[in-house]
Amino acid sequence: MNDIALERTLTADYIALEAEYGAKNYKPLDVVLTRGEGVHVWDVEGRRYLDCLSAYSAVNQGHCHPKILAAMVEQAGRLTLTSRAFRNDQLAPFYEELCALTHSHKVLPMNSGAEAVETALKVARKWGYEVKGVRDGAAEIIVCDGNFHGRTVAIVGFSTDPQSRGGFGPFAPGFKIVPFGDADALEAAITPNTVAFLVEPIQGEAGVIIPPAGYLKRARELCTQHGVILILDEIQTGLGRTGKLLAEEHEGVEADLTLIGKALSGGFYPVSAVLSNSEVMNVLHPGEHGSTFGGNPLACAIARAALKALTEEDMVGNAARVGARLKASLEAIDAPSVKEVRGRGLMIAVELHADAGGARRVCEALQARGLLAKETHDHTIRIAPPLILTDSQADWIAEQFAAAL
Ligand SMILES: *Cc1c(COP(=O)(O)O)cnc(C)c1O
C-alpha cells in the first residue's frame, strides 16, 4: 500500500468510528484535524488549512496561542477547581480585569454560552418581580426572529428554527418573538410585563445578518423608556470579532446585561460570563444561582491570558483593518452565483443565489484548496478566521473564493 492510500484509510477510519459510536447531531466536513497553530490547522494526513470558522469565533486569538497555553499549563499544575464554596486567587483579578476592559460593574462567570444566556434570563425575570414590580409568573421577555442563543430547552423554546426546536417541547412560556432589525415591532410588543429584550447585535448563526443602522440605539432608548433590561448576546460578536471589543460600540450603546463566551478562553476551555453595568445583578443572593465549574481558577487564569492577548496584540484593531480589506476583495469577485457579501470586521458572509447549487459544494471546493469554512443554512458561507489574520492571508482567502466560486 502506498502512503496516500494508507492516509486515506486513516481519515476514513476516524469517520467510520465516529459514525459507529457517536450521536449524529452534527454533519461536519470530512476532515479530521489533529493540530492547530495560529490561523492554520492540520489534518491527520498532514494537509494544512486556513481556518475560516475559528470554532464559531471561540478561537479569535488563533489556535494554541502560546501565552494562553502557558497560562493554562501553569495554572493546571497549581490549582484547577475549588468550587465556589471556597474562594480562589484567580477569580478576583479576572473580575477586575474584565470589568476594566468592558466598563462593567459586575460579572457572573459560567462555562458555556447557553449557561450565560440562561443566567441572564433568570436575572431579568427576578429583577422584573423584585424591582419592576411585575406580578409573579407574568414576566415577558422579547426575543428576535432568527435568533440563536444556544441549545438548552428554555432557549430552543424561543428559537424560530424548526430544526432547533422541533420535537423538544413542551417549552417554557413567557417569550415573545419580534422581527429582527425592526424597532417599531419591538416597541409594539412591549407591555407593562416586559422585563427584558434579548438580542444579538449581528445574528451570526442566521447568516451574519446585520440590522439597519440605528436599530440597537433605538432598542436601547425603548428599553430605557419602558424599564426593560437590554440583554445583548455578544457570545459570537464580542471580543473583537466585528472590529470593536464589543459590537455594541458600533452604535455607542451600553446593554444592561452583556453575554460573552467563546473567545473569552481563546478556545482552550469553556468560559462564559454575564457582564452587568447596572444594579440588575444585585437581585441574586447566595444560593440562588451557581455552577460547579463557573469561576474556577483554571478558567479564570485562561480567560485572563486570553483577554490580555486580545488587547496586547491589538487583535481588535487588526480585525477591523484586515476585515475591511477581505470584505472589499470578496466584493470584487465577479461571480454570478454570489448574491451578497456582507459583514463587519472579520465576521463576513458570502450569500449565494438560491439556484447556485448550495453553499456546501463551495465549502467542499474550498476545503480542497486548503481553506476550511462552514455553510450556515443552505446558501450562505460564513468567513470568520482568527483575528490575527494578516493582509496576505486575507488576500489568499479571497483568491481561493474567487477560484471556488
Ligand atoms: C455559540 C453561541 C451561543 C451558545 O454558546 P455555547 O457555548 O455553544 O452554549 C449563544 N449565543 C450566540 C450568539 C452564539 O453564537
mmCIF file with all atom_site columns, N, CA and C and ligand atoms in Angstrom, residues 112-114 148-150 200 233 235-236 262, ligand 1:
data_model
loop_
_atom_site.group_PDB
_atom_site.id
_atom_site.type_symbol
_atom_site.label_atom_id
_atom_site.label_alt_id
_atom_site.label_comp_id
_atom_site.label_asym_id
_atom_site.label_entity_id
_atom_site.label_seq_id
_atom_site.pdbx_PDB_ins_code
_atom_site.Cartn_x
_atom_site.Cartn_y
_atom_site.Cartn_z
_atom_site.occupancy
_atom_site.B_iso_or_equiv
_atom_site.pdbx_formal_charge
_atom_site.auth_seq_id
_atom_site.auth_comp_id
_atom_site.auth_asym_id
_atom_site.auth_atom_id
_atom_site.pdbx_PDB_model_num
ATOM   1  N N  . SER A 1 112 ? -20.492 27.470 29.519 1.00 0.00 ? 112 SER A N  1
ATOM   2  C CA . SER A 1 112 ? -20.909 27.564 28.115 1.00 0.00 ? 112 SER A CA 1
ATOM   3  C C  . SER A 1 112 ? -21.678 28.859 27.877 1.00 0.00 ? 112 SER A C  1
ATOM   4  N N  . GLY A 1 113 ? -21.812 29.211 26.602 1.00 0.00 ? 113 GLY A N  1
ATOM   5  C CA . GLY A 1 113 ? -22.590 30.385 26.239 1.00 0.00 ? 113 GLY A CA 1
ATOM   6  C C  . GLY A 1 113 ? -24.052 30.240 26.648 1.00 0.00 ? 113 GLY A C  1
ATOM   7  N N  . ALA A 1 114 ? -24.612 29.057 26.413 1.00 0.00 ? 114 ALA A N  1
ATOM   8  C CA . ALA A 1 114 ? -26.021 28.833 26.755 1.00 0.00 ? 114 ALA A CA 1
ATOM   9  C C  . ALA A 1 114 ? -26.266 29.084 28.240 1.00 0.00 ? 114 ALA A C  1
ATOM   10 N N  . PHE A 1 148 ? -30.200 32.988 17.558 1.00 0.00 ? 148 PHE A N  1
ATOM   11 C CA . PHE A 1 148 ? -29.513 31.799 18.068 1.00 0.00 ? 148 PHE A CA 1
ATOM   12 C C  . PHE A 1 148 ? -28.881 32.151 19.406 1.00 0.00 ? 148 PHE A C  1
ATOM   13 N N  . HIS A 1 149 ? -29.335 31.473 20.470 1.00 0.00 ? 149 HIS A N  1
ATOM   14 C CA . HIS A 1 149 ? -28.793 31.755 21.797 1.00 0.00 ? 149 HIS A CA 1
ATOM   15 C C  . HIS A 1 149 ? -28.316 30.493 22.510 1.00 0.00 ? 149 HIS A C  1
ATOM   16 N N  . GLY A 1 150 ? -28.321 29.345 21.819 1.00 0.00 ? 150 GLY A N  1
ATOM   17 C CA . GLY A 1 150 ? -27.853 28.123 22.465 1.00 0.00 ? 150 GLY A CA 1
ATOM   18 C C  . GLY A 1 150 ? -28.858 26.998 22.330 1.00 0.00 ? 150 GLY A C  1
ATOM   19 N N  . GLU A 1 200 ? -29.067 39.623 19.555 1.00 0.00 ? 200 GLU A N  1
ATOM   20 C CA . GLU A 1 200 ? -27.679 39.589 19.087 1.00 0.00 ? 200 GLU A CA 1
ATOM   21 C C  . GLU A 1 200 ? -27.425 40.873 18.279 1.00 0.00 ? 200 GLU A C  1
ATOM   22 N N  . ASP A 1 233 ? -26.554 39.581 23.453 1.00 0.00 ? 233 ASP A N  1
ATOM   23 C CA . ASP A 1 233 ? -25.809 38.331 23.348 1.00 0.00 ? 233 ASP A CA 1
ATOM   24 C C  . ASP A 1 233 ? -24.621 38.575 22.424 1.00 0.00 ? 233 ASP A C  1
ATOM   25 N N  . ILE A 1 235 ? -21.886 36.687 22.516 1.00 0.00 ? 235 ILE A N  1
ATOM   26 C CA . ILE A 1 235 ? -21.076 35.472 22.626 1.00 0.00 ? 235 ILE A CA 1
ATOM   27 C C  . ILE A 1 235 ? -20.287 35.237 21.338 1.00 0.00 ? 235 ILE A C  1
ATOM   28 N N  . GLN A 1 236 ? -20.884 35.608 20.205 1.00 0.00 ? 236 GLN A N  1
ATOM   29 C CA . GLN A 1 236 ? -20.172 35.457 18.927 1.00 0.00 ? 236 GLN A CA 1
ATOM   30 C C  . GLN A 1 236 ? -19.589 36.791 18.440 1.00 0.00 ? 236 GLN A C  1
ATOM   31 N N  . LYS A 1 262 ? -17.290 31.914 24.248 1.00 0.00 ? 262 LYS A N  1
ATOM   32 C CA . LYS A 1 262 ? -16.430 31.571 23.118 1.00 0.00 ? 262 LYS A CA 1
ATOM   33 C C  . LYS A 1 262 ? -14.993 32.088 23.276 1.00 0.00 ? 262 LYS A C  1
HETATM 34 C C1 . LIG B 2 .   ? -22.423 29.996 20.295 1.00 0.00 ? 1   LIG B C1 1
HETATM 35 C C2 . LIG B 2 .   ? -23.484 30.927 20.739 1.00 0.00 ? 1   LIG B C2 1
HETATM 36 C C3 . LIG B 2 .   ? -24.241 30.686 21.903 1.00 0.00 ? 1   LIG B C3 1
HETATM 37 C C4 . LIG B 2 .   ? -24.140 29.414 22.696 1.00 0.00 ? 1   LIG B C4 1
HETATM 38 O O1 . LIG B 2 .   ? -22.875 29.149 23.196 1.00 0.00 ? 1   LIG B O1 1
HETATM 39 P P1 . LIG B 2 .   ? -22.489 27.665 23.636 1.00 0.00 ? 1   LIG B P1 1
HETATM 40 O O2 . LIG B 2 .   ? -21.146 27.814 24.272 1.00 0.00 ? 1   LIG B O2 1
HETATM 41 O O3 . LIG B 2 .   ? -22.463 26.823 22.410 1.00 0.00 ? 1   LIG B O3 1
HETATM 42 O O4 . LIG B 2 .   ? -23.536 27.220 24.601 1.00 0.00 ? 1   LIG B O4 1
HETATM 43 C C5 . LIG B 2 .   ? -25.160 31.646 22.291 1.00 0.00 ? 1   LIG B C5 1
HETATM 44 N N1 . LIG B 2 .   ? -25.331 32.773 21.577 1.00 0.00 ? 1   LIG B N1 1
HETATM 45 C C6 . LIG B 2 .   ? -24.638 33.031 20.455 1.00 0.00 ? 1   LIG B C6 1
HETATM 46 C C7 . LIG B 2 .   ? -24.875 34.314 19.718 1.00 0.00 ? 1   LIG B C7 1
HETATM 47 C C8 . LIG B 2 .   ? -23.701 32.116 19.991 1.00 0.00 ? 1   LIG B C8 1
HETATM 48 O O5 . LIG B 2 .   ? -23.029 32.366 18.848 1.00 0.00 ? 1   LIG B O5 1
#
